[in-house]
């Protein structure tokens, strides 16, 4: 699995140059991820603080895994003054034929997304029996 470096919209992943730039609506941040490998699967863990289940989208299309999420402020009440905006999360990974895309599953708990990417049967390690004649 390799990271695909495509921005969600052209020019939107540019770093903020001024204070006013932090209020741009199309500002994205790549969420931090850890990827683990077992003999059976790859496990991707992504931190998505402030994101609710309804504001999270995970999709696979044309061998590209896309994670897109929109965090929200958790403080109740009406905003009187706000200088801090939460950027949207966006990250893509290109999947190889090693991953069985039909069996990918996801869990989301306490702002942590865990994706299970099972390996295709042909990619799993196997023991070859040696016959003695």
XYZ file of N, CA, C and O in Angstrom:
532
model
N 0.852 -1.165 0.000
C 0.000 0.000 0.000
C 0.895 1.223 0.000
O 1.792 1.344 0.809
N 0.666 2.099 -0.932
C 1.471 3.312 -1.041
C 0.561 4.524 -0.929
O -0.578 4.504 -1.399
N 1.080 5.572 -0.326
C 0.280 6.784 -0.215
C 0.167 7.438 -1.568
O 1.123 7.522 -2.319
N -1.007 7.882 -1.895
C -1.251 8.573 -3.150
C -1.283 10.057 -2.838
O -2.006 10.492 -1.960
N -0.506 10.813 -3.532
C -0.397 12.242 -3.236
C -1.257 13.043 -4.197
O -0.785 13.604 -5.169
N -2.539 13.022 -3.918
C -3.496 13.791 -4.701
C -4.264 14.674 -3.746
O -4.770 14.201 -2.734
N -4.326 15.952 -4.055
C -5.101 16.838 -3.192
C -6.572 16.713 -3.542
O -6.909 16.386 -4.679
N -7.460 16.932 -2.585
C -8.893 16.779 -2.838
C -9.398 17.744 -3.891
O -10.268 17.435 -4.664
N -8.872 18.922 -3.920
C -9.175 19.886 -4.976
C -7.880 20.609 -5.273
O -7.032 20.761 -4.407
N -7.705 21.012 -6.473
C -6.435 21.636 -6.837
C -6.188 22.896 -6.020
O -7.038 23.750 -5.899
N -4.989 22.950 -5.442
C -4.569 24.127 -4.699
C -5.125 24.242 -3.312
O -4.805 25.188 -2.599
N -5.925 23.327 -2.848
C -6.538 23.472 -1.532
C -5.653 23.004 -0.395
O -5.909 23.323 0.742
N -4.596 22.252 -0.673
C -3.740 21.748 0.393
C -2.576 22.678 0.694
O -1.640 22.315 1.368
N -2.636 23.881 0.215
C -1.570 24.837 0.452
C -1.555 25.250 1.916
O -2.596 25.399 2.545
N -0.353 25.439 2.490
C -0.287 25.877 3.878
C -0.803 27.304 4.031
O -0.778 28.097 3.100
N -1.277 27.586 5.211
C -1.792 28.918 5.492
C -0.670 29.931 5.422
O 0.402 29.731 5.963
N -0.888 31.028 4.736
C 0.129 32.067 4.609
C -0.161 33.247 5.522
O 0.718 34.020 5.838
N -1.383 33.408 5.869
C -1.727 34.507 6.759
C -2.809 34.039 7.708
O -3.365 32.965 7.551
N -3.097 34.853 8.645
C -4.131 34.508 9.607
C -5.481 34.298 8.931
O -6.233 33.421 9.285
N -5.781 35.095 7.924
C -7.057 34.966 7.230
C -7.137 33.649 6.454
O -8.210 33.120 6.250
N -5.997 33.093 6.039
C -6.015 31.854 5.274
C -6.548 30.692 6.094
O -7.036 29.718 5.538
N -6.462 30.779 7.432
C -6.963 29.679 8.247
C -8.477 29.575 8.182
O -9.047 28.584 8.593
N -9.126 30.554 7.657
C -10.585 30.512 7.530
C -11.038 29.992 6.167
O -12.217 29.944 5.898
N -10.091 29.623 5.313
C -10.459 29.086 4.011
C -11.248 27.797 4.194
O -10.897 26.960 5.010
N -12.338 27.632 3.434
C -13.208 26.478 3.607
C -12.582 25.179 3.102
O -12.873 24.119 3.614
N -11.735 25.248 2.094
C -11.188 24.051 1.482
C -9.798 23.720 1.986
O -8.945 23.293 1.233
N -9.537 23.889 3.229
C -8.232 23.589 3.803
C -8.268 22.166 4.349
O -9.163 21.815 5.113
N -7.286 21.341 3.933
C -7.244 19.943 4.342
C -5.928 19.627 5.044
O -4.905 20.222 4.753
N -6.003 18.664 5.937
C -4.838 18.157 6.648
C -4.818 16.645 6.490
O -5.861 15.998 6.585
N -3.625 16.089 6.245
C -3.496 14.631 6.178
C -3.463 14.099 7.603
O -2.588 14.475 8.385
N -4.408 13.237 7.968
C -4.405 12.704 9.339
C -3.207 11.786 9.556
O -2.765 11.091 8.639
N -2.701 11.794 10.778
C -1.605 10.896 11.126
C -2.122 9.467 11.127
O -3.212 9.200 11.637
N -1.355 8.549 10.538
C -1.763 7.147 10.503
C -0.594 6.259 10.926
O 0.564 6.613 10.772
N -0.928 5.118 11.468
C 0.016 4.023 11.703
C -0.491 2.853 10.884
O -1.700 2.621 10.800
N 0.433 2.107 10.280
C 0.056 0.934 9.492
C 0.848 -0.261 10.013
O 2.074 -0.187 10.131
N 0.118 -1.314 10.351
C 0.728 -2.539 10.872
C 0.462 -3.671 9.882
O -0.558 -3.667 9.203
N 1.387 -4.616 9.833
C 1.213 -5.770 8.966
C 1.263 -7.044 9.777
O 2.141 -7.220 10.631
N 0.294 -7.913 9.530
C 0.287 -9.268 10.095
C 0.305 -10.226 8.906
O 0.139 -9.788 7.760
N 0.455 -11.511 9.138
C 0.400 -12.442 8.002
C -0.947 -12.416 7.280
O -1.027 -12.732 6.099
N -2.015 -12.000 7.965
C -3.361 -12.021 7.393
C -3.835 -10.703 6.793
O -4.692 -10.701 5.913
N -3.299 -9.571 7.293
C -3.857 -8.284 6.874
C -2.918 -7.125 7.165
O -1.918 -7.266 7.879
N -3.287 -5.951 6.616
C -2.698 -4.687 7.018
C -3.742 -3.995 7.880
O -4.946 -4.080 7.601
N -3.305 -3.328 8.926
C -4.212 -2.583 9.788
C -3.759 -1.126 9.776
O -2.607 -0.826 10.084
N -4.667 -0.255 9.368
C -4.378 1.174 9.314
C -5.151 1.850 10.438
O -6.360 1.664 10.560
N -4.436 2.615 11.262
C -5.056 3.337 12.369
C -4.842 4.830 12.120
O -3.701 5.274 11.949
N -5.940 5.586 12.062
C -5.863 7.020 11.774
C -6.509 7.808 12.899
O -7.605 7.485 13.341
N -5.834 8.845 13.351
C -6.387 9.746 14.362
C -7.210 10.820 13.667
O -6.701 11.546 12.813
N -8.478 10.910 14.056
C -9.382 11.899 13.478
C -10.105 12.624 14.611
O -11.311 12.457 14.815
N -9.393 13.447 15.370
C -10.016 14.112 16.526
C -11.130 15.066 16.109
O -11.027 15.769 15.106
N -12.204 15.051 16.883
C -13.320 15.962 16.648
C -14.281 15.505 15.567
O -15.213 16.216 15.219
N -14.059 14.308 15.017
C -14.895 13.809 13.923
C -15.950 12.858 14.480
O -15.649 11.992 15.297
N -17.186 13.018 14.042
C -18.256 12.100 14.384
C -18.426 11.074 13.271
O -17.951 11.281 12.146
N -19.123 9.983 13.575
C -19.303 8.916 12.589
C -19.974 9.413 11.314
O -19.633 8.984 10.215
N -20.921 10.335 11.463
C -21.642 10.841 10.294
C -20.809 11.794 9.442
O -21.204 12.135 8.328
N -19.690 12.250 9.975
C -18.840 13.194 9.241
C -17.591 12.518 8.681
O -16.621 13.180 8.334
N -17.619 11.188 8.634
C -16.477 10.408 8.165
C -16.860 9.636 6.910
O -17.929 9.029 6.852
N -15.985 9.678 5.909
C -16.216 8.927 4.677
C -14.958 8.133 4.343
O -13.868 8.699 4.277
N -15.114 6.845 4.173
C -14.026 5.965 3.757
C -14.523 5.232 2.523
O -15.584 4.617 2.550
N -13.764 5.331 1.437
C -14.192 4.658 0.211
C -13.001 4.131 -0.567
O -11.891 4.627 -0.446
N -13.285 3.102 -1.338
C -12.296 2.522 -2.241
C -12.863 2.639 -3.640
O -13.989 2.205 -3.907
N -12.089 3.264 -4.504
C -12.529 3.435 -5.882
C -11.306 3.392 -6.780
O -10.342 4.151 -6.548
N -11.321 2.536 -7.748
C -10.218 2.371 -8.711
C -8.883 2.174 -7.989
O -7.905 2.873 -8.254
N -8.868 1.259 -7.038
C -7.673 0.876 -6.268
C -7.119 1.995 -5.391
O -5.950 1.983 -5.024
N -7.929 2.982 -5.083
C -7.499 4.079 -4.217
C -8.411 4.120 -2.995
O -9.636 4.220 -3.122
N -7.783 4.032 -1.812
C -8.499 4.147 -0.548
C -8.483 5.611 -0.133
O -7.415 6.222 -0.051
N -9.663 6.170 0.104
C -9.768 7.584 0.460
C -10.401 7.723 1.838
O -11.431 7.123 2.111
N -9.755 8.523 2.678
C -10.298 8.874 3.994
C -10.575 10.375 3.960
O -9.683 11.176 3.680
N -11.822 10.740 4.228
C -12.219 12.153 4.237
C -13.088 12.368 5.468
O -14.018 11.598 5.723
N -12.793 13.405 6.247
C -13.558 13.642 7.467
C -13.604 15.133 7.779
O -12.692 15.883 7.448
N -14.699 15.503 8.438
C -14.887 16.897 8.826
C -15.091 16.964 10.335
O -16.106 16.481 10.841
N -14.130 17.524 11.076
C -14.298 17.639 12.531
C -15.230 18.796 12.882
O -15.428 19.726 12.090
N -15.778 18.704 14.073
C -16.642 19.786 14.573
C -16.207 20.141 15.986
O -15.733 19.286 16.729
N -16.410 21.403 16.345
C -16.110 21.827 17.709
C -17.077 21.130 18.663
O -18.271 21.027 18.376
N -16.563 20.658 19.781
C -17.371 19.895 20.729
C -17.935 20.747 21.854
O -18.678 20.250 22.690
N -17.618 22.026 21.871
C -18.088 22.884 22.954
C -19.531 23.290 22.672
O -19.842 23.794 21.594
N -20.425 23.066 23.640
C -21.823 23.456 23.420
C -21.981 24.974 23.482
O -21.159 25.675 24.052
N -23.027 25.444 22.878
C -23.315 26.867 22.923
C -23.044 27.535 21.589
O -22.537 26.933 20.652
N -23.409 28.813 21.538
C -23.253 29.588 20.319
C -21.898 30.279 20.330
O -21.470 30.817 21.361
N -21.245 30.316 19.215
C -19.919 30.932 19.110
C -20.055 32.441 19.208
O -20.848 33.060 18.499
N -19.282 33.032 20.099
C -19.246 34.485 20.241
C -18.042 35.031 19.487
O -18.119 36.049 18.803
N -16.908 34.339 19.601
C -15.681 34.746 18.908
C -14.876 33.501 18.608
O -14.688 32.670 19.487
N -14.438 33.362 17.397
C -13.653 32.167 17.043
C -12.496 32.566 16.142
O -12.699 33.170 15.106
N -11.288 32.201 16.564
C -10.101 32.423 15.736
C -9.497 31.101 15.279
O -8.583 31.086 14.478
N -10.010 30.020 15.782
C -9.452 28.722 15.472
C -10.463 27.899 14.692
O -11.571 27.668 15.152
N -10.084 27.495 13.495
C -10.949 26.650 12.672
C -10.346 25.254 12.587
O -9.123 25.109 12.517
N -11.179 24.264 12.570
C -10.715 22.888 12.431
C -10.628 22.548 10.948
O -11.631 22.656 10.235
N -9.465 22.143 10.485
C -9.347 21.778 9.067
C -9.970 20.412 8.804
O -10.054 19.570 9.694
N -10.393 20.191 7.590
C -10.924 18.891 7.198
C -9.761 17.924 6.996
O -8.643 18.339 6.690
N -10.034 16.650 7.169
C -9.016 15.620 6.975
C -9.206 14.976 5.601
O -10.344 14.709 5.174
N -8.083 14.702 4.946
C -8.137 14.044 3.642
C -6.823 13.302 3.417
O -5.738 13.872 3.598
N -6.932 12.021 3.050
C -5.728 11.251 2.745
C -6.112 10.083 1.843
O -7.191 9.507 1.990
N -5.211 9.774 0.909
C -5.457 8.675 -0.018
C -4.269 7.732 -0.041
O -3.118 8.154 0.113
N -4.589 6.453 -0.260
C -3.580 5.408 -0.395
C -3.920 4.578 -1.626
O -5.075 4.227 -1.845
N -2.896 4.263 -2.400
C -3.091 3.401 -3.551
C -2.928 1.958 -3.100
O -1.924 1.614 -2.475
N -3.915 1.134 -3.392
C -3.908 -0.258 -2.966
C -3.346 -1.141 -4.071
O -3.655 -0.948 -5.245
N -2.563 -2.121 -3.686
C -2.043 -3.071 -4.662
C -2.981 -4.275 -4.719
O -3.954 -4.375 -3.961
N -2.669 -5.213 -5.607
C -3.504 -6.415 -5.735
C -3.339 -7.341 -4.538
O -4.066 -8.319 -4.403
N -2.419 -7.038 -3.651
C -2.211 -7.839 -2.441
C -3.412 -7.723 -1.497
O -3.718 -8.635 -0.751
N -4.130 -6.604 -1.555
C -5.266 -6.356 -0.664
C -6.557 -6.862 -1.310
O -6.845 -6.561 -2.460
N -7.341 -7.619 -0.527
C -8.655 -8.070 -0.977
C -9.646 -6.941 -0.678
O -10.163 -6.818 0.429
N -9.885 -6.108 -1.666
C -10.680 -4.890 -1.469
C -12.125 -5.161 -1.066
O -12.764 -4.330 -0.434
N -12.657 -6.310 -1.434
C -14.044 -6.649 -1.092
C -14.227 -6.904 0.400
O -15.329 -6.828 0.916
N -13.140 -7.215 1.103
C -13.250 -7.580 2.516
C -12.720 -6.514 3.466
O -12.544 -6.769 4.653
N -12.468 -5.323 2.984
C -11.993 -4.249 3.849
C -13.098 -3.883 4.834
O -14.267 -3.744 4.461
N -12.721 -3.729 6.103
C -13.703 -3.335 7.118
C -13.143 -2.177 7.936
O -11.931 -1.945 7.943
N -14.050 -1.454 8.623
C -13.637 -0.270 9.364
C -14.354 -0.202 10.701
O -15.520 -0.575 10.813
N -13.639 0.291 11.716
C -14.206 0.585 13.027
C -13.835 2.017 13.365
O -12.751 2.483 13.012
N -14.730 2.692 14.055
C -14.451 4.081 14.458
C -14.886 4.261 15.893
O -16.052 4.051 16.240
N -13.930 4.608 16.755
C -14.235 4.738 18.180
C -13.353 5.816 18.785
O -12.124 5.780 18.619
N -13.957 6.764 19.476
C -13.253 7.837 20.181
C -12.283 8.585 19.270
O -11.155 8.903 19.667
N -12.698 8.865 18.045
C -11.866 9.635 17.120
C -10.734 8.858 16.476
O -9.865 9.460 15.851
N -10.750 7.553 16.620
C -9.711 6.720 16.010
C -10.366 5.768 15.007
O -11.235 4.972 15.359
N -9.941 5.875 13.746
C -10.425 5.005 12.684
C -9.450 3.839 12.535
O -8.245 4.035 12.410
N -9.994 2.625 12.571
C -9.183 1.428 12.363
C -9.713 0.707 11.132
O -10.872 0.301 11.096
N -8.860 0.591 10.123
C -9.222 -0.115 8.895
C -8.487 -1.446 8.846
O -7.272 -1.492 9.064
N -9.233 -2.487 8.563
C -8.646 -3.814 8.392
C -8.634 -4.120 6.893
O -9.697 -4.147 6.264
N -7.434 -4.307 6.357
C -7.272 -4.554 4.930
C -6.718 -5.966 4.741
O -5.499 -6.167 4.753
N -7.615 -6.953 4.590
C -7.154 -8.338 4.484
C -6.355 -8.574 3.212
O -6.656 -8.000 2.158
N -5.366 -9.433 3.340
C -4.567 -9.797 2.170
C -5.333 -10.814 1.334
O -6.087 -11.637 1.868
N -5.148 -10.743 0.045
C -5.730 -11.735 -0.853
C -5.083 -13.087 -0.563
O -3.938 -13.149 -0.113
N -5.824 -14.147 -0.800
C -5.320 -15.490 -0.496
C -3.970 -15.756 -1.152
O -3.088 -16.352 -0.547
N -3.795 -15.283 -2.386
C -2.542 -15.554 -3.087
C -1.365 -14.781 -2.478
O -0.219 -15.133 -2.695
N -1.630 -13.760 -1.692
C -0.553 -12.969 -1.096
C -0.172 -13.441 0.306
O 0.843 -13.018 0.847
N -0.995 -14.300 0.897
C -0.707 -14.774 2.255
C 0.431 -15.788 2.236
O 0.534 -16.600 1.306
N 1.255 -15.749 3.267
C 2.322 -16.748 3.324
C 1.722 -18.144 3.523
O 0.694 -18.296 4.182
N 2.322 -19.102 2.922
C 1.833 -20.463 3.081
C 3.017 -21.426 3.139
O 4.093 -21.140 2.608
N 2.775 -22.507 3.774
C 3.805 -23.523 3.908
C 3.613 -24.534 2.788
O 2.495 -24.970 2.513
N 4.684 -24.880 2.149
C 4.625 -25.856 1.058
C 5.091 -27.199 1.596
O 6.188 -27.322 2.156
N 4.199 -28.165 1.454
C 4.520 -29.500 1.936
C 5.535 -30.163 1.004
O 5.384 -30.145 -0.216
N 6.552 -30.727 1.580
C 7.578 -31.416 0.798
C 7.292 -32.912 0.846
O 7.177 -33.495 1.930
N 7.155 -33.498 -0.309
C 6.891 -34.935 -0.396
C 8.216 -35.690 -0.468
O 9.156 -35.255 -1.123
N 8.265 -36.793 0.222
C 9.460 -37.639 0.203
C 9.153 -38.866 -0.633
O 8.173 -39.567 -0.386
N 9.949 -39.116 -1.642
C 9.695 -40.286 -2.489
C 10.873 -41.250 -2.434
O 11.924 -40.981 -1.971
